[in-house]
Tab-separated table of C-alpha atoms in Angstrom:
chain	number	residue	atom	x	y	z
A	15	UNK	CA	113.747	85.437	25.346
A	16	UNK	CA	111.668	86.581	22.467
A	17	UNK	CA	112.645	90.572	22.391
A	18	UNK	CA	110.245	91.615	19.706
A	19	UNK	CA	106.714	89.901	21.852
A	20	UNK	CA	107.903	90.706	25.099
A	21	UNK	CA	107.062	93.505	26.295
A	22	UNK	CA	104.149	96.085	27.277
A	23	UNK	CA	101.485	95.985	24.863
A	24	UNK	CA	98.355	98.726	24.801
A	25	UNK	CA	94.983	98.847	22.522
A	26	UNK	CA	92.567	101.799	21.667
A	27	UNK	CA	90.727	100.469	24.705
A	28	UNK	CA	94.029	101.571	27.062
A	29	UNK	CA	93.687	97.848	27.890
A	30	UNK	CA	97.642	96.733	29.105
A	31	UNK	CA	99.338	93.705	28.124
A	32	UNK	CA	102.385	92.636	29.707
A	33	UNK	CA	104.482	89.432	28.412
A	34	UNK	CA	107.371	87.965	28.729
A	35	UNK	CA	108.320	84.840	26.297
A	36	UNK	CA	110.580	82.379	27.368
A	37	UNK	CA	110.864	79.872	23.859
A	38	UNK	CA	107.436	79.806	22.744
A	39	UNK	CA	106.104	79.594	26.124
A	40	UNK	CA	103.987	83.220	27.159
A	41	UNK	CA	103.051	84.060	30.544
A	42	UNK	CA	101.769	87.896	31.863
A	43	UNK	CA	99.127	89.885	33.205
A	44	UNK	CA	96.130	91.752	31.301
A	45	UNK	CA	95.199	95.270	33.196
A	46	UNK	CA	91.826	96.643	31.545
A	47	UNK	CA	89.587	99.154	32.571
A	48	UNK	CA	86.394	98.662	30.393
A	49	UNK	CA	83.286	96.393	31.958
A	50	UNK	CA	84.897	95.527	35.680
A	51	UNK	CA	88.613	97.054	36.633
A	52	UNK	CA	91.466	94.783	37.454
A	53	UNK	CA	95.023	92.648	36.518
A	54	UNK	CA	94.245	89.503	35.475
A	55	UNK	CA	96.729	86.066	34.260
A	56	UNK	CA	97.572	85.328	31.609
A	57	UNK	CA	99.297	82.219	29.701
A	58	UNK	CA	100.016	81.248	26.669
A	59	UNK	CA	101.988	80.051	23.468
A	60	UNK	CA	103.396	81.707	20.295
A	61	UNK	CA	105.073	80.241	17.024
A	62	UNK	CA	109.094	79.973	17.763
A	63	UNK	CA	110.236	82.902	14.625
A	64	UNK	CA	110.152	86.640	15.094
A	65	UNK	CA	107.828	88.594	12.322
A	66	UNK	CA	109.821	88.315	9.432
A	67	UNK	CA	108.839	90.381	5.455
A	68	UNK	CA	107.390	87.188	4.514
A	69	UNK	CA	105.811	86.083	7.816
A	70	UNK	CA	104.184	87.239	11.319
A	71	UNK	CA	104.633	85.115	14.208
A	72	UNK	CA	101.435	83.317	15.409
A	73	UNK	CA	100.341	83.780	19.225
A	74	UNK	CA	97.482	82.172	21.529
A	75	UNK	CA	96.862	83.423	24.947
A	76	UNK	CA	94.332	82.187	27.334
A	77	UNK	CA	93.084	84.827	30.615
A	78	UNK	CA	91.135	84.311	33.849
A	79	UNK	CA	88.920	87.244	34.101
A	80	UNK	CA	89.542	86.801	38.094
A	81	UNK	CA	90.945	89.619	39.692
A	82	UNK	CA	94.486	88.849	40.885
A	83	UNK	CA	94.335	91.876	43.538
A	84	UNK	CA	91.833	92.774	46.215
A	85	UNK	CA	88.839	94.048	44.740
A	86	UNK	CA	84.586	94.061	44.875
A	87	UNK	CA	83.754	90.447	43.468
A	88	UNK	CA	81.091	90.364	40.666
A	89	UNK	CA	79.886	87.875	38.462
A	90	UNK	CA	82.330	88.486	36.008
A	91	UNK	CA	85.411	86.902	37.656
A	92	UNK	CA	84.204	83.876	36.440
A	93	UNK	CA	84.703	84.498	33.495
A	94	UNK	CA	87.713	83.252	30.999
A	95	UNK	CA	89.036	84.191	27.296
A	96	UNK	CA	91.341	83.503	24.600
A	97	UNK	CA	93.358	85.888	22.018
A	98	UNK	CA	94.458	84.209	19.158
A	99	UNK	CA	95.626	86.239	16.019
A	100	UNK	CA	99.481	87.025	15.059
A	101	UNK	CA	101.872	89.671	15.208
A	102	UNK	CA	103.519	91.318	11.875
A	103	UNK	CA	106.873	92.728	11.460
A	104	UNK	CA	105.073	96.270	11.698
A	105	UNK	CA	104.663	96.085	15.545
A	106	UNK	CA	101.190	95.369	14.607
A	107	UNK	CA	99.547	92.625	16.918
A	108	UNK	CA	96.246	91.983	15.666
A	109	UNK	CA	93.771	89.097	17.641
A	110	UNK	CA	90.577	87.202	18.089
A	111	UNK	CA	89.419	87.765	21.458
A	112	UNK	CA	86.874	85.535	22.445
A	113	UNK	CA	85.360	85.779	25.992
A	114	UNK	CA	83.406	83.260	27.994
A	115	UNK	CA	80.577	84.760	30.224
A	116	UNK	CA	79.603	81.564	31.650
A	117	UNK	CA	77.657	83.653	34.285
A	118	UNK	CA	75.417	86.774	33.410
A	119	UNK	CA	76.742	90.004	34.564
A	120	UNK	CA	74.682	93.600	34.321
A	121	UNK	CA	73.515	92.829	30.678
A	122	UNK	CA	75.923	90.410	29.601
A	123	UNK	CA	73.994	87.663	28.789
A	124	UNK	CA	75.637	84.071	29.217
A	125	UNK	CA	77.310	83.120	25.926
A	126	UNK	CA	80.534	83.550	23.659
A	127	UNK	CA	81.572	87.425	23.064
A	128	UNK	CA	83.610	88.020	19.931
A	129	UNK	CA	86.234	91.008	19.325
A	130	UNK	CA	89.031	91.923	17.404
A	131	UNK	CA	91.673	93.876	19.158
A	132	UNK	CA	94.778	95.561	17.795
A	133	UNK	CA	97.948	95.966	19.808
A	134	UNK	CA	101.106	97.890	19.877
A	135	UNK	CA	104.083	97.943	21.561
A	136	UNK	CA	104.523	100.454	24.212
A	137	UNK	CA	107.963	99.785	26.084
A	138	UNK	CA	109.878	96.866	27.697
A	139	UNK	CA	108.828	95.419	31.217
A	140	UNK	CA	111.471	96.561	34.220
A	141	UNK	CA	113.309	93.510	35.982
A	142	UNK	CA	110.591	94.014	38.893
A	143	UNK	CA	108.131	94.151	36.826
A	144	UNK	CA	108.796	90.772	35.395
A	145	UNK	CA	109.645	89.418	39.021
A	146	UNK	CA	106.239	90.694	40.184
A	147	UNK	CA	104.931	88.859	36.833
A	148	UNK	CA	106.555	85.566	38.145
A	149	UNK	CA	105.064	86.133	41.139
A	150	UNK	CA	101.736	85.295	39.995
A	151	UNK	CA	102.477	81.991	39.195
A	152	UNK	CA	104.709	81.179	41.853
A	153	UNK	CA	101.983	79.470	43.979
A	154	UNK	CA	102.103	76.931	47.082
A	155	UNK	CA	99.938	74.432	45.934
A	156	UNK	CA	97.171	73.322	49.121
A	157	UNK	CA	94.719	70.611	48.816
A	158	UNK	CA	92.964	70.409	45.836
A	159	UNK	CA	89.127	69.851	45.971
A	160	UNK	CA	87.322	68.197	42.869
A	161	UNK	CA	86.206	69.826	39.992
A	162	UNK	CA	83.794	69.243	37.285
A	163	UNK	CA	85.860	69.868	34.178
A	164	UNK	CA	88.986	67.139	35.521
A	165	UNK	CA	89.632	64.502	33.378
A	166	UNK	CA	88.744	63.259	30.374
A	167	UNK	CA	87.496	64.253	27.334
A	168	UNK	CA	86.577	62.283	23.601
A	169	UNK	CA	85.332	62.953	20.840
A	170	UNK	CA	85.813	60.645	17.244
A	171	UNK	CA	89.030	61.851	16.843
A	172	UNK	CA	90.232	63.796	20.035
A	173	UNK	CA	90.963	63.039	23.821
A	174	UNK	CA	91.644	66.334	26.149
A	175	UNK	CA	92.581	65.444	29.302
A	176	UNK	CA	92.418	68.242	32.004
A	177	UNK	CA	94.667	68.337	34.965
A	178	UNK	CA	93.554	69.301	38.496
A	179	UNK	CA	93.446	73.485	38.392
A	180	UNK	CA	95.381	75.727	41.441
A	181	UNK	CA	92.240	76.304	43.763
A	182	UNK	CA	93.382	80.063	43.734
A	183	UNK	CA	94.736	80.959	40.620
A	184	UNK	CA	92.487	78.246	38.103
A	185	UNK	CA	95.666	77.668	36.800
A	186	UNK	CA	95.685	74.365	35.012
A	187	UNK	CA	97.464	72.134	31.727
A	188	UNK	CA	95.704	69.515	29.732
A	189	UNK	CA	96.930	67.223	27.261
A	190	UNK	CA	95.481	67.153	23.480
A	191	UNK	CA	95.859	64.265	21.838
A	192	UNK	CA	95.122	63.838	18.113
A	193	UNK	CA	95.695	61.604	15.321
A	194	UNK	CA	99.123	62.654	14.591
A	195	UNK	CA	100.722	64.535	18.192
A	196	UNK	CA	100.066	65.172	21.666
A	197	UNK	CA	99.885	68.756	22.432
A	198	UNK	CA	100.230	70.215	26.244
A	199	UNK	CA	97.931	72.886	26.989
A	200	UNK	CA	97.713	75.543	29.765
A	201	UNK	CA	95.294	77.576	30.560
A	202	UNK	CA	92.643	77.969	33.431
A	203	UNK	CA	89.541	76.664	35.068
A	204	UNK	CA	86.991	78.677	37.006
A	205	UNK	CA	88.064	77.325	40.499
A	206	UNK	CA	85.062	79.634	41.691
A	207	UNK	CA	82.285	78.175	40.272
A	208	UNK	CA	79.673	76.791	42.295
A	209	UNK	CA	76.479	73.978	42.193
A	210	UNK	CA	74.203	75.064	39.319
A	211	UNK	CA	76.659	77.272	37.994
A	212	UNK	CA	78.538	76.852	34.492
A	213	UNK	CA	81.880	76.942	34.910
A	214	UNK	CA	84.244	78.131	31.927
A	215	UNK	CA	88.016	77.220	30.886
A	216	UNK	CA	90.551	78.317	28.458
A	217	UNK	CA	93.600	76.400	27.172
A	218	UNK	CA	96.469	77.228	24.780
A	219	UNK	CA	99.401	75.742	22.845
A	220	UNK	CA	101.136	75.331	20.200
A	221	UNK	CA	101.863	72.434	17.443
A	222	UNK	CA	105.584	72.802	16.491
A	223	UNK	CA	104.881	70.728	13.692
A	224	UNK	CA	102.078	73.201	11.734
A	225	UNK	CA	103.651	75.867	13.805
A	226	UNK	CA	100.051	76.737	14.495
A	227	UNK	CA	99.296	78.343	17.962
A	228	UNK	CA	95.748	77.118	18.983
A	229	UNK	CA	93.515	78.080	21.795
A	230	UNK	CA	90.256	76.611	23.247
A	231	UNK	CA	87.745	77.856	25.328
A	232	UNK	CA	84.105	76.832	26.010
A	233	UNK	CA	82.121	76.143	30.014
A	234	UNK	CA	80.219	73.330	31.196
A	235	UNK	CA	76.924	73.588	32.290
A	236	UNK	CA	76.325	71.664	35.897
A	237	UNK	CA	75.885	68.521	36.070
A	238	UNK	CA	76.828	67.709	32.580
A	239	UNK	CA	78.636	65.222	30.529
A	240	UNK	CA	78.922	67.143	27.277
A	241	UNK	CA	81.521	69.670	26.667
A	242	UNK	CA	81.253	72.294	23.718
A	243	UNK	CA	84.560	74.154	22.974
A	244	UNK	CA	85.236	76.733	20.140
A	245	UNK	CA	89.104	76.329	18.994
A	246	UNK	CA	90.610	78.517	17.821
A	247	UNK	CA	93.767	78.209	15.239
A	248	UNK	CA	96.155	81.063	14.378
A	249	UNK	CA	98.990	80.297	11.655
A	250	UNK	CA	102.164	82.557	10.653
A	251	UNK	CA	101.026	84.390	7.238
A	252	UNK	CA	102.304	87.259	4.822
A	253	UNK	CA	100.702	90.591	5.873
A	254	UNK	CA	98.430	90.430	2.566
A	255	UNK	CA	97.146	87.142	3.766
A	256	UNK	CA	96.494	88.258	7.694
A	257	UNK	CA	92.788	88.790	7.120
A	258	UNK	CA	92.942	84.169	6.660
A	259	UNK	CA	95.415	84.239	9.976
A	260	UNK	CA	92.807	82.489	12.257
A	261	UNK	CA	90.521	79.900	12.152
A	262	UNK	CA	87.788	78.989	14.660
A	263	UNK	CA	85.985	74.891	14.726
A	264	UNK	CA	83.202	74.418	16.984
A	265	UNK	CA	84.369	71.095	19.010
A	266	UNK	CA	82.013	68.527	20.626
A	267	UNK	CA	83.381	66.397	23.709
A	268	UNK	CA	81.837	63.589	25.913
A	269	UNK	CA	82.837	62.872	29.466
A	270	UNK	CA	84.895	59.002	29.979
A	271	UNK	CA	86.891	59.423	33.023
């Protein structure tokens, strides 16, 4: 277990992070209390070294703005994001957040939000804590109904194809394949999207060759065989270089199976 990113993380916002790293693997929960209240997934990847003088350790971590507790639905549960950024030996975790409203909500207006966010540790997660955590994503898996966003994807030089999602949790992986490797992604799906609504996704990973974590998020509009995602690419870097840690590519994808 990674002891330096797991843990419970907390912005300016009082936004909550909990993680716990298993390799370079990242799952936990989000609690935030700005726009609509709530605990929401959260998956994700990070590069394999701790922050080190000359380094920080890269991270990408996809959410499902979709309430995991009881709540009063709004439009925002469709939603989904990614962080991408890197954290320095400091303590200082510094990301990209990029949100998806796929669905207009009070005066959100549909589109791509962009943030940067700032996090610090703020204590290590209890032993029910993290079983609660597992919890989450310990789910029976009933039958799965059909989804827009399943299958695949090309562009020129890229195929993403997207598993079947958990009808409850949007919980889904994908596989990136690119000239030189094949990359698994998780992330999620908007399992609640319905006709003549866009429906939005977010996938992470991480290329142990570049050591790059990456994430990808984007929706589909109904009906549609054209998918635009925004990628986004964090690398480890010195702290005098962390203002070049992340790099965002607008990508272009066409439905073929």
């Amino acid at each position: 277990m990674n002891t330096c990113l797991s843990g419970i993380w907390t912005n300016s916002f009082g936004s909550k992070m909990s993680l716990i790293v298993d390799g370079t693997q990242i799952i936990g929960t989000y609690s935030s209390h700005t726009g609509s209240t709530g605990e929401y997934r959260l998956i994700g990847h990070c590069s394999k070294l701790s922050p080190s003088e000359q380094l920080g350790q890269s991270i990408a971590i996809s959410i499902y703005w979709k309430n995991i507790h009881d709540g009063v639905k709004d439009e925002s549960w469709h939603w989904s994001g990614t962080m991408c950024g890197q954290l320095q030996l400091d303590g200082t975790m510094t990301l990209t957040n990029a949100i998806v409203v796929s669905v207009a909500f009070e005066h959100y207006q549909k589109g791509n939000y962009i943030d940067e966010l700032v996090f610090s540790k703020n204590g290590q997660l209890s032993q029910p804590e993290m079983d609660a955590i597992h919890q989450h994503f310990t789910l029976k898996e009933p039958t799965l109904p059909s989804y827009p966003l399943v299958g695949k994807w090309q562009n020129n030089t890229l195929t993403l194809d997207i598993n079947q999602p958990h009808p409850i949790s949007g919980y889904t992986q994908a596989h990136l394949i690119t000239p030189g490797i094949e990359l698994t992604l998780s992330g999620f799906i908007d399992v609640d999207a319905h006709k003549n609504m866009a429906q939005s996704l977010s996938l992470s990973g991480y290329n142990p060759i570049t050591e790059e974590t990456i994430s990808m998020s984007g929706m589909l509009d109904y009906s549609s065989h054209h998918l635009t995602l925004y990628s986004w690419s964090a690398q480890p870097t010195s702290p005098e270089d962390s203002f070049m840690q992340t790099q965002m590519r607008a990508l272009q994808f066409e439905k073929s199976g």
